[in-house]
Short mmCIF file of C-alpha atoms in Angstrom, two decimals:
data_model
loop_
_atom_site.label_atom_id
_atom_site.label_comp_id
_atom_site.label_asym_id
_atom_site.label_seq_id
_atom_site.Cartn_x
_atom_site.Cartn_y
_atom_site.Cartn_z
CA UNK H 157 -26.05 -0.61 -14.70
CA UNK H 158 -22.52 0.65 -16.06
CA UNK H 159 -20.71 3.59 -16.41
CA UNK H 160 -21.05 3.05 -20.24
CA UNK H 161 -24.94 2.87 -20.07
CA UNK H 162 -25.35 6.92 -20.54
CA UNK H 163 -23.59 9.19 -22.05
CA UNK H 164 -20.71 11.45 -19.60
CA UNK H 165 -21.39 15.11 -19.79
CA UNK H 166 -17.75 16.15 -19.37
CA UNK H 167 -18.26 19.82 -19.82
CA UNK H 168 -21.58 20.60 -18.02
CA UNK H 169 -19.59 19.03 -14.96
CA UNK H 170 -16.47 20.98 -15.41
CA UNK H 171 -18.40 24.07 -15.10
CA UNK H 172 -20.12 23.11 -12.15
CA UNK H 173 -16.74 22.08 -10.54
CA UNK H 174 -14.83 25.26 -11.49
CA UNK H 175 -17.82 27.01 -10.13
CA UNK H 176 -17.55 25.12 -6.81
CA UNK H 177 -14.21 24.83 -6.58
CA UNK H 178 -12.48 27.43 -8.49
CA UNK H 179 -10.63 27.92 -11.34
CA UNK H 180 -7.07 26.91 -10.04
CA UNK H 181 -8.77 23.83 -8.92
CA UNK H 182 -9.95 21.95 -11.94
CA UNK H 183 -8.13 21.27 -15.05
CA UNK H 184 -8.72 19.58 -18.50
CA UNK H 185 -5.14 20.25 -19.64
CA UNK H 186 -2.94 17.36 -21.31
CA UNK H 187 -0.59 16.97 -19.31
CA UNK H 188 -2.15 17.11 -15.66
CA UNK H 189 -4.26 14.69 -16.98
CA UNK H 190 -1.45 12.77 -18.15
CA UNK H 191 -0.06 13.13 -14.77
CA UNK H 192 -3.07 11.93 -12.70
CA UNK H 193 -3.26 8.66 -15.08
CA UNK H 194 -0.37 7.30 -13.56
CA UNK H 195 0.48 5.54 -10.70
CA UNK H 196 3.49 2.83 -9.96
CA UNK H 197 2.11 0.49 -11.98
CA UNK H 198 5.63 0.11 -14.48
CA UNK H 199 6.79 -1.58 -11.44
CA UNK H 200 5.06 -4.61 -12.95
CA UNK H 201 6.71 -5.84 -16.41
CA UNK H 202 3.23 -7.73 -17.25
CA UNK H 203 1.27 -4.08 -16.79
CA UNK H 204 4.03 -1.96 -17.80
CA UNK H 205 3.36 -4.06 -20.97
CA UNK H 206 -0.13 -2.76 -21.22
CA UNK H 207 0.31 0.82 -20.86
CA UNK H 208 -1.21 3.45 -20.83
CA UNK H 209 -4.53 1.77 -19.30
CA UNK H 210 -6.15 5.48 -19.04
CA UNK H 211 -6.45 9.01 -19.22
CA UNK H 212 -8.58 11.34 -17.09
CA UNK H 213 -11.12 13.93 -18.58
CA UNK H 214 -11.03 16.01 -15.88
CA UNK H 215 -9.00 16.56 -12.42
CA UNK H 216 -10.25 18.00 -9.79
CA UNK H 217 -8.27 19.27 -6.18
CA UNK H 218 -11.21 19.57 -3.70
CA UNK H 219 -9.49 20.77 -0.17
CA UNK H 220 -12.34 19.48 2.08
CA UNK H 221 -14.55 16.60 3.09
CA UNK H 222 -17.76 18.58 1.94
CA UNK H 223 -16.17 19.78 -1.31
CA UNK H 224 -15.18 16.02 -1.45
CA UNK H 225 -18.98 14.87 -1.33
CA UNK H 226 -20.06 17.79 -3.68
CA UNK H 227 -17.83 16.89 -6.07
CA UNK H 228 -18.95 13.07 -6.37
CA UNK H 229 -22.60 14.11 -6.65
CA UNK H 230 -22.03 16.47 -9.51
CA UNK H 231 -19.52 13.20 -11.25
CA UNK H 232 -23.04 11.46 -10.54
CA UNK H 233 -25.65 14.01 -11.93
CA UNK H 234 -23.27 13.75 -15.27
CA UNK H 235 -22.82 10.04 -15.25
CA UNK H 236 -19.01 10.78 -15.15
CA UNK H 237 -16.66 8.07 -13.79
CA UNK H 238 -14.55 8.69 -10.75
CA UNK H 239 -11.36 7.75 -9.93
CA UNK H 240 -10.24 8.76 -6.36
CA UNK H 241 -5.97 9.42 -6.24
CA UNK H 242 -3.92 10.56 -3.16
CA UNK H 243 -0.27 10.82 -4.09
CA UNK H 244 -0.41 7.46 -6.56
CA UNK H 245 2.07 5.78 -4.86
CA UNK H 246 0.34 2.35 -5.81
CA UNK H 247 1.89 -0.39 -7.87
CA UNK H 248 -0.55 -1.78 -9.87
CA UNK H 249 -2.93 0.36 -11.78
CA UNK H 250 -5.55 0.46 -9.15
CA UNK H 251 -5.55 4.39 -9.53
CA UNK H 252 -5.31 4.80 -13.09
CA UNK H 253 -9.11 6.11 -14.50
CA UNK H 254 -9.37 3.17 -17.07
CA UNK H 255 -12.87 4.58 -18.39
CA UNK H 256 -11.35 8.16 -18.54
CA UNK H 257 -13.77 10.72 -16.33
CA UNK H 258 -12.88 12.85 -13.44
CA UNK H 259 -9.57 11.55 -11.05
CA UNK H 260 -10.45 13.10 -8.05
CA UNK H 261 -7.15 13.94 -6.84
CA UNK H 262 -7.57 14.39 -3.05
CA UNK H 263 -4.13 14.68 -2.06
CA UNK H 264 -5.33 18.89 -1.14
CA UNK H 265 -7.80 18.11 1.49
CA UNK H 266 -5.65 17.27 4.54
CA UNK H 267 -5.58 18.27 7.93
CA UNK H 268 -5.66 17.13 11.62
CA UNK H 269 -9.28 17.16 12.84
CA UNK H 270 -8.98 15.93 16.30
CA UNK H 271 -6.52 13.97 18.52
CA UNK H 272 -7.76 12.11 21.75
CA UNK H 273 -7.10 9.93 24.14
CA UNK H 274 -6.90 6.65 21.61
CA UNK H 275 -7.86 7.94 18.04
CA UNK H 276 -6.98 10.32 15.75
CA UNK H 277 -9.75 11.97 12.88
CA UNK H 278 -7.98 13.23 9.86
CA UNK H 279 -9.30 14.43 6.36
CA UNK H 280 -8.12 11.75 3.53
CA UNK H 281 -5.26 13.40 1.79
CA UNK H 282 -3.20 13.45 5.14
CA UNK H 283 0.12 12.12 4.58
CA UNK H 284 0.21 9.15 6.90
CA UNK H 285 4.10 10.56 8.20
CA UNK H 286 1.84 13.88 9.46
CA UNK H 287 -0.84 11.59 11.06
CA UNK H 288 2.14 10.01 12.87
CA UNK H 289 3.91 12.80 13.76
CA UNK H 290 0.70 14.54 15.15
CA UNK H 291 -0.11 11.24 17.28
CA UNK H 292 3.35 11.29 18.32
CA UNK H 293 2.82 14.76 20.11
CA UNK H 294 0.26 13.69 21.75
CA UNK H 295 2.16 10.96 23.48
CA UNK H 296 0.86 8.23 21.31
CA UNK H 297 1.45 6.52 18.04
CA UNK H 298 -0.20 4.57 14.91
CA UNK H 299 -1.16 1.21 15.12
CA UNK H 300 0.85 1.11 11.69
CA UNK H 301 1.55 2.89 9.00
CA UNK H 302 2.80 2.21 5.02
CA UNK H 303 6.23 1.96 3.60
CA UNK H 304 5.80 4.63 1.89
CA UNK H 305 5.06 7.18 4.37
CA UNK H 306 4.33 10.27 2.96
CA UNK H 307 1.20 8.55 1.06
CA UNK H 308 -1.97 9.92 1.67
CA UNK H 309 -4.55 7.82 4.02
CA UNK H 310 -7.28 7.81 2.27
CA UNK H 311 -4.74 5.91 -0.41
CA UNK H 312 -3.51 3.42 2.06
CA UNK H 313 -6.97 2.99 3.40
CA UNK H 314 -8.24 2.22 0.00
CA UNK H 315 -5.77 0.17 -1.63
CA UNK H 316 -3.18 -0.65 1.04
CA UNK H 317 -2.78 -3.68 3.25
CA UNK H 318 -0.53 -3.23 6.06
CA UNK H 319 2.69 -1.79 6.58
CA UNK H 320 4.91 -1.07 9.98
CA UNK H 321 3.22 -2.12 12.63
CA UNK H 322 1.58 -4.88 11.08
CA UNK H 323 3.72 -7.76 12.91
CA UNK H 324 1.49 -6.74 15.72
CA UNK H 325 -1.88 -5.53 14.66
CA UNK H 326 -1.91 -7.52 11.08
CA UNK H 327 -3.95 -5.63 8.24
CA UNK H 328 -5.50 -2.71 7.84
CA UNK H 329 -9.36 -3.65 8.05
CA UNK H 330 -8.57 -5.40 11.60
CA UNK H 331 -8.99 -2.60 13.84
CA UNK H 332 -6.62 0.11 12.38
CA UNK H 333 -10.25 2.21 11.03
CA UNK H 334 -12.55 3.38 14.42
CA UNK H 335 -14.94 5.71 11.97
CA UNK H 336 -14.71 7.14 8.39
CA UNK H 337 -16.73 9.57 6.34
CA UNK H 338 -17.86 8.25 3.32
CA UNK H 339 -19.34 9.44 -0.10
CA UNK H 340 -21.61 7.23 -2.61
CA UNK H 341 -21.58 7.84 -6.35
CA UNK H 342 -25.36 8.97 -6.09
CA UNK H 343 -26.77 12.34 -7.44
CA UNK H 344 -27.63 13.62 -3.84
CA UNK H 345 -24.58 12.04 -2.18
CA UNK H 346 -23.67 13.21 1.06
CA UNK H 347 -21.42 12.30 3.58
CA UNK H 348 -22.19 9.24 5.53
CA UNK H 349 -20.59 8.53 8.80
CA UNK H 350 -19.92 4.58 9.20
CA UNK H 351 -18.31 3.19 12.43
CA UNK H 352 -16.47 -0.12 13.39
CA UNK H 353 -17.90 -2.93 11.53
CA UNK H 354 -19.38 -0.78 9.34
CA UNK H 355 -16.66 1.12 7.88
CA UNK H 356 -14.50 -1.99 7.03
CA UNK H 357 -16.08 -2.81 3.77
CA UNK H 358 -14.58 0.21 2.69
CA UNK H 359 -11.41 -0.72 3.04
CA UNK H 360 -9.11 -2.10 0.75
CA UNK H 361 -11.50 -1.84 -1.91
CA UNK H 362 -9.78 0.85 -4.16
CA UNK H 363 -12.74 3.32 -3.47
CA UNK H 364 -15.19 0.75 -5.77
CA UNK H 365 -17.63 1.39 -2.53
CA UNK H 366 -17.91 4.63 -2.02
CA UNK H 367 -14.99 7.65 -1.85
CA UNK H 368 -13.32 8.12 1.96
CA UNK H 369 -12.76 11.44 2.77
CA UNK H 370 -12.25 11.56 5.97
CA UNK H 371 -11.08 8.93 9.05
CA UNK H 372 -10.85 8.11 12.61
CA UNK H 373 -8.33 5.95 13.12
CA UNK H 374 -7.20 3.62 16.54
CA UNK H 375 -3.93 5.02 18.24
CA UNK H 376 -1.71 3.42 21.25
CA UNK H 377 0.29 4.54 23.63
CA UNK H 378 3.93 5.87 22.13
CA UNK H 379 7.15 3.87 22.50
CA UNK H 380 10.87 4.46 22.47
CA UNK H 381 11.78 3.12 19.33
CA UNK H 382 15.41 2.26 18.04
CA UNK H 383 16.51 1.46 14.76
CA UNK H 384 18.96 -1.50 14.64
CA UNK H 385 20.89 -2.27 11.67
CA UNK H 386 22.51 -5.71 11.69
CA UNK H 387 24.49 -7.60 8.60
CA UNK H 388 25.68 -11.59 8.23
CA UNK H 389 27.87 -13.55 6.00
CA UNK H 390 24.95 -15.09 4.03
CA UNK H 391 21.20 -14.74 3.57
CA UNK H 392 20.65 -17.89 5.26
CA UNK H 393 22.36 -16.69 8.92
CA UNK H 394 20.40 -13.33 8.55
CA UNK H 395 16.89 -15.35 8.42
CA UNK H 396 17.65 -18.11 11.04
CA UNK H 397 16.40 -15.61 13.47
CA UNK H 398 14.18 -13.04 11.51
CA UNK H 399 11.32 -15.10 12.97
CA UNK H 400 12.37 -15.02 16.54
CA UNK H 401 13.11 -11.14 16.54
CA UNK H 402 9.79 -10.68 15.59
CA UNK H 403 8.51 -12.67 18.45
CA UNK H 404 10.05 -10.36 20.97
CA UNK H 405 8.03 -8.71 23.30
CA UNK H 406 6.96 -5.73 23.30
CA UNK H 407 6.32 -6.21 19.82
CA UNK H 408 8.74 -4.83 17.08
CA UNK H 409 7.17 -2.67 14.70
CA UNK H 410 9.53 -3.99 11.87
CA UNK H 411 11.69 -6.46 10.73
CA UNK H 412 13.19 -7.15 7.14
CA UNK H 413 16.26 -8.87 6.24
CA UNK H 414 18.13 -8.75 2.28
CA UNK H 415 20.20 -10.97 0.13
CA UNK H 416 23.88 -9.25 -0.73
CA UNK H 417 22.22 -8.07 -4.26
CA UNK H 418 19.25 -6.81 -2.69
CA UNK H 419 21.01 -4.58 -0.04
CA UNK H 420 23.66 -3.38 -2.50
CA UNK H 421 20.85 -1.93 -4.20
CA UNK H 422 19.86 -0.33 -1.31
CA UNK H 423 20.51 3.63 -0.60
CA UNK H 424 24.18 3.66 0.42
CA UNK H 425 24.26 3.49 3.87
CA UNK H 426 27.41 2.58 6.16
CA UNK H 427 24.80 0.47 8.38
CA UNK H 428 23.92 -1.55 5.51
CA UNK H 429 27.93 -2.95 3.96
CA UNK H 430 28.44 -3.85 0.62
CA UNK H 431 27.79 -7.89 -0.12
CA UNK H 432 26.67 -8.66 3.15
CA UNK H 433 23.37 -9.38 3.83
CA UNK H 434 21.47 -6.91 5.18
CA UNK H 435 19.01 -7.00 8.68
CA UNK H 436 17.17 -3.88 9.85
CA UNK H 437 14.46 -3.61 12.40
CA UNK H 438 12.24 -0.85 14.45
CA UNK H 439 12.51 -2.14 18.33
CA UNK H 440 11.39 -1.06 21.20
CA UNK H 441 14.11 0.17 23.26
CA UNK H 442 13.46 -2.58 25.86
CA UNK H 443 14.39 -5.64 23.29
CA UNK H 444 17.28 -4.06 21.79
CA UNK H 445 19.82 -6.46 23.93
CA UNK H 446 17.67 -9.51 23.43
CA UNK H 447 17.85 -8.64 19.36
CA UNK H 448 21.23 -8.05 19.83
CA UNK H 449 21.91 -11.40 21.37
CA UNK H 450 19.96 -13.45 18.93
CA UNK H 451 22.01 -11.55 15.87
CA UNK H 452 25.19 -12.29 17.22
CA UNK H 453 24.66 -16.05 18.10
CA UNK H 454 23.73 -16.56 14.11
CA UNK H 455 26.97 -14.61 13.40
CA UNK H 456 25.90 -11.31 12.45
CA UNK H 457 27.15 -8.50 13.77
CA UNK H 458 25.97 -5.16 15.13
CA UNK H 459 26.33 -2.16 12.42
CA UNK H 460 24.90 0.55 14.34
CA UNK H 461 21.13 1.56 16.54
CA UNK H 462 19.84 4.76 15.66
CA UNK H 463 17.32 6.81 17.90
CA UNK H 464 13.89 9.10 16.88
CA UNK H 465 11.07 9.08 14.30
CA UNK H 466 13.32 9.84 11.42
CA UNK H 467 15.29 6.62 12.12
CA UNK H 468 12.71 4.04 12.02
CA UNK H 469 11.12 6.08 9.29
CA UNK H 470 14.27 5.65 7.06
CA UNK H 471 14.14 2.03 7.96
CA UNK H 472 10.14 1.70 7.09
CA UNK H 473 10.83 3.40 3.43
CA UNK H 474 13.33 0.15 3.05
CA UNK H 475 10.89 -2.43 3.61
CA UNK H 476 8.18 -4.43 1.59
CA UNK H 477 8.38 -3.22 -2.01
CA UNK H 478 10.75 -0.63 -1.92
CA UNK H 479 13.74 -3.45 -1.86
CA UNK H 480 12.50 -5.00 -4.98
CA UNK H 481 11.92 -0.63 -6.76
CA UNK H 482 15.97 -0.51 -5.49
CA UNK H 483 16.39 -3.88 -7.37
CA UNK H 484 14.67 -2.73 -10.50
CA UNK H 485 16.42 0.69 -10.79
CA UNK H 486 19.52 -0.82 -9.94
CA UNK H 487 19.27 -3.09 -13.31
CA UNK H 488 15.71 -1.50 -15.07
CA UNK H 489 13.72 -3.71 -17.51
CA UNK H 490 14.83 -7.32 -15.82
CA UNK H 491 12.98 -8.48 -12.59
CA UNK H 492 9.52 -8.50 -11.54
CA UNK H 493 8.54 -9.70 -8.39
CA UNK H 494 5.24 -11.72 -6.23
CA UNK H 495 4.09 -11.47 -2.81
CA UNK H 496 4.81 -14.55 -1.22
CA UNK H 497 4.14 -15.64 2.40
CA UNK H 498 4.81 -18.95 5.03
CA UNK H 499 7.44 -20.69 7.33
CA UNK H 500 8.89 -22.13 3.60
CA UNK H 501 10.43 -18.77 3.44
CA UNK H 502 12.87 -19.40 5.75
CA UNK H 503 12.79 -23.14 5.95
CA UNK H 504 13.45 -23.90 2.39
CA UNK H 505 14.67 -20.97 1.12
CA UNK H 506 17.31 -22.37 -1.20
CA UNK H 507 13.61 -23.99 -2.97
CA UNK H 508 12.39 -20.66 -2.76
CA UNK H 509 15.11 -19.08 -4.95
CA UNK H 510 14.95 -21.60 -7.43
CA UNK H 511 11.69 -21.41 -8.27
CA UNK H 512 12.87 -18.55 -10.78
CA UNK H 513 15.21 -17.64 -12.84
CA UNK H 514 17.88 -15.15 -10.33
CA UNK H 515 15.38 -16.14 -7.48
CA UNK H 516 15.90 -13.45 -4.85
CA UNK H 517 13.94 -12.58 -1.88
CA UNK H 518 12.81 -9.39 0.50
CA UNK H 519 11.60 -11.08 3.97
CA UNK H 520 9.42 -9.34 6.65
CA UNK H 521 8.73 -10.98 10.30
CA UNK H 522 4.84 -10.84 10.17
CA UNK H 523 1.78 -11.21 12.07
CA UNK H 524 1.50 -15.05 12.25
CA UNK H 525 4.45 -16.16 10.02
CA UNK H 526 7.17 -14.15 7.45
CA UNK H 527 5.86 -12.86 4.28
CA UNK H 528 7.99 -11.41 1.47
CA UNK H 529 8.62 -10.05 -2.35
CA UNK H 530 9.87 -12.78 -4.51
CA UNK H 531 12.47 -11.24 -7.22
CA UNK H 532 13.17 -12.86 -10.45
CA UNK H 533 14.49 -12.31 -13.97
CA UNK H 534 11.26 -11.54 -15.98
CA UNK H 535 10.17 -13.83 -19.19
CA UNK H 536 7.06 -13.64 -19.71
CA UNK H 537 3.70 -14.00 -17.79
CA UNK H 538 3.11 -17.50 -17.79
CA UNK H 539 6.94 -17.84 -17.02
CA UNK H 540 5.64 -16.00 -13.79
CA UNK H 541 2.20 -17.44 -13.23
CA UNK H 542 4.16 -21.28 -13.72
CA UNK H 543 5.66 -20.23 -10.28
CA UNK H 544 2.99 -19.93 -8.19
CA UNK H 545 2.00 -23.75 -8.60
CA UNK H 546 5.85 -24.44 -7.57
CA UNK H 547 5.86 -22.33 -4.27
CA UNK H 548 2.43 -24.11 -3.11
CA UNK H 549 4.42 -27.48 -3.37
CA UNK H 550 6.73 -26.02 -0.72
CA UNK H 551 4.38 -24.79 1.37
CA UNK H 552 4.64 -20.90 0.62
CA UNK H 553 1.58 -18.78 0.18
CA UNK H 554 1.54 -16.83 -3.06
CA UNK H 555 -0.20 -13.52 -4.30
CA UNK H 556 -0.33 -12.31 -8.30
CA UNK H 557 0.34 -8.03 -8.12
CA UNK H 558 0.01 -7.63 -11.27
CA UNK H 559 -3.71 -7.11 -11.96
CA UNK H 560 -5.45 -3.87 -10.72
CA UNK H 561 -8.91 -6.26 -9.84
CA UNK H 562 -10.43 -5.74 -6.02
CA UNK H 563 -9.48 -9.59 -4.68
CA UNK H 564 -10.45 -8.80 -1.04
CA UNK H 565 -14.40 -9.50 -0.23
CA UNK H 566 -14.98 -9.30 -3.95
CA UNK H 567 -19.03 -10.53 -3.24
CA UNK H 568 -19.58 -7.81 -0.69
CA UNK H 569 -18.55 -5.17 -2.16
CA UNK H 570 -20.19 -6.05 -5.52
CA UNK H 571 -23.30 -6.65 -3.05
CA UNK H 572 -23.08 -3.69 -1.42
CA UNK H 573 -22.16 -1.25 -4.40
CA UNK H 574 -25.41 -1.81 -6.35
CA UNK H 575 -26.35 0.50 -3.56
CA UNK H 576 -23.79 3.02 -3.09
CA UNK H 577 -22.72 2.71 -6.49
CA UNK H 578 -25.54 2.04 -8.68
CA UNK H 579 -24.68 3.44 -12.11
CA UNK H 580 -20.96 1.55 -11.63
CA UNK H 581 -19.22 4.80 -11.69
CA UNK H 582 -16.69 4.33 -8.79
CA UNK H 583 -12.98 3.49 -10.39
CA UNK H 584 -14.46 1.71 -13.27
CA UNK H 585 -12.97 -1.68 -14.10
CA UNK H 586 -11.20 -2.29 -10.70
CA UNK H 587 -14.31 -4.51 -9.49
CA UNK H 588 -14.76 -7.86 -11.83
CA UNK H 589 -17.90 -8.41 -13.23
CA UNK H 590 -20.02 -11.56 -11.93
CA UNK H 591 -18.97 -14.27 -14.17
CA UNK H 592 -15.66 -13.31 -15.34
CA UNK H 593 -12.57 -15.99 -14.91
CA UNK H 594 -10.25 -15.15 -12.17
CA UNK H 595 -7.03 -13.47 -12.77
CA UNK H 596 -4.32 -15.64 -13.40
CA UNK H 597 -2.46 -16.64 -10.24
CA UNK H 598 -4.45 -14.37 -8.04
CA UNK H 599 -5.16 -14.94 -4.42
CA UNK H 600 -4.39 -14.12 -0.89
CA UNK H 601 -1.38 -14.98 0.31
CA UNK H 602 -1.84 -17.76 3.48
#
């Protein structure tokens, strides 16, 4: 069954959500609506081409887990679809309601719940920089956290990946989740506690499972982090040792290196000079001599190490996309980018560039080998799907952003949602239908 099989009852449920949650906390008017139909996603030329995908019916700010779970069985009683938003900080229309229906815009029901000795329980519209910063009082820390920090976690749960941290612990359905409460789209839904192997289905899965509204996530024991800011000559010197730096031990947390254009697009920053490429990294204190060392033999040189959470926070908010959303304000309306990943990055790099038009590349040291955000001077879509063919001839691992389609575990979670979902009413259109063809050039980047 579908969303489209019966017939929404838009009003019936916005009276029974302003009578649950108040007036102040549901609105039909145009433009909040307009505003919780959007997300990042005209960071992608191909979808930026498509919009609007979307508007909402309804929004609703529940503050709590409960109201949460109360909410999502009164979208079910109505047949309404639901589309669950923290702070849409996403790129690629996975938030956008594409059916119209409720957004259920949790980015209100936040709080710390509990820190202990190796976890942390938070409701789901906790910024991720609060999670840290309350795990940081307590003498520990994150396993990771996003780029872009201030995003909720029940947003980076659901449609995030990884982030700083991950050259250690790798993605965020390895480990990072110890417990989460979850909510089916079912008339009488509830919330369900899942733990360990349990709850990882429901992540990365853009909420097409069930809604999280609140987690327990793992924490470690809290280091002395520095953040190092190196520059080189070329592009080439700066990545000779990106690899290696992220092989120190202890781990580093992060490490991303620029071409000149790239990191003149940056913020201005006197640790990151005008047409020189650009090296940054979050250290532990411990390896900051041993970094230092390997920067220097490729020629680089040492443009200043900066103490406390703010400074490796700065640095995380200049790493995986947010290069390439520099690039494209810098010059708007002429480069789209792919994720790319493999030892080709750095070993045939020149090969790399070429493979598009104004080839540039954004390089993190990762868990296992560098990944990175291919730049180039948008055509068309086949001009960018051609490329992906090209990279896999030189070895590089490549991964198509522009499509808002679940493409991790797609047969479990279809398998499991005719359970937890069985009307189809969870973010509509994010999950592809059995039988449909792929999206062009999508895949996981290896």
């Amino acid at each position: 069954m579908t969303s489209t099989a019966l017939t929404p009852d838009i009003d019936a449920l916005q009276a029974e959500l302003r009578e649950l949650l108040g007036d102040k906390a549901v609105t039909v008017e145009l433009r909040a609506r307009e505003k919780a139909s959007l997300d990042g996603a005209w960071m992608s030329p191909i979808l930026a081409e498509q919009l609007p995908l979307g508007l909402a019916d309804i929004v609703a700010f529940p503050t709590t887990a409960e109201q949460i779970a109360a909410v999502v069985a009164a979208a079910a009683r109505y047949h309404v679809p639901i589309t669950p938003r923290g702070k849409g900080t996403g790129n690629y229309g996975q938030g956008i309601p594409m059916q119209g229906g409720l957004v259920l815009d949790m980015s209100k029901a936040r709080g710390i719940v509990e820190v202990g000795d190796g976890f942390i329980t938070v409701e789901a519209g906790t910024p991720m920089v609060m999670i840290e910063q309350a795990a940081n009082a307590a003498g520990q820390q994150l396993l990771m956290y996003p780029s872009t920090a201030q995003s909720t976690i029940g947003g980076f749960l659901s449609g995030g990946s990884g982030g700083t941290g991950s050259i250690k612990h790798g993605s965020n359905h390895t480990g990072f989740v110890k417990e989460l409460d979850v909510v089916h789209a079912v008339p009488d839904a509830r919330l369900i506690h899942v733990v360990g192997a349990e709850a990882e289905p429901y992540v990365h899965t853009y909420g097409t499972l069930g809604i999280i509204a609140r987690a327990t996530l793992a924490l470690e024991p809290l280091q002395n982090w520095r953040g190092l800011y190196a520059s080189f000559d070329t592009f080439a010197d700066a990545i000779s040792v990106i690899r290696e730096i992220g092989q120190l031990e202890p781990t580093p947390r992060l490490v991303s290196a620029d071409l000149p254009t790239l990191a003149n697009a940056l913020p201005d920053d006197p640790a990151i000079p005008k047409d020189r490429a650009s090296l940054r990294a979050i250290l532990d204190a411990e390896t900051v001599e041993a970094a230092s060392a390997l920067i220097f033999s490729a020629g680089g040189r040492i443009e200043d190490v900066r103490e406390g959470p703010q400074a490796s926070m700065k640095i995380s908010m200049l790493s995986y996309n947010h290069p390439i959303e520099w690039l494209q304000k810098s010059d708007p309306g002429t480069y789209f980018h792919i994720e790319v990943a493999g030892d080709g990055l750095v070993e045939r790099i020149d090969e790399v560039h070429a493979v598009y038009n104004g080839g540039m590349l954004h390089i993190e040291a990762q868990h296992g080998r560098p990944i990175g955000m291919l730049a180039g001077i948008y055509e068309s879509p086949e001009q960018v799907y051609a490329g992906f063919a090209a990279l896999e001839a030189l070895g590089v691992g490549s991964h198509n952003p522009h499509h808002w389609e679940v493409d991790h575990e797609v047969e479990r979670t279809r398998r499991l949602s005719a359970v937890t979902d069985p009307e189809g009413l969870l973010n509509p259109g994010k999950l592809p239908i059995v039988g449909t063809a792929p999206v062009a050039g999508a895949g996981k980047v290896t």
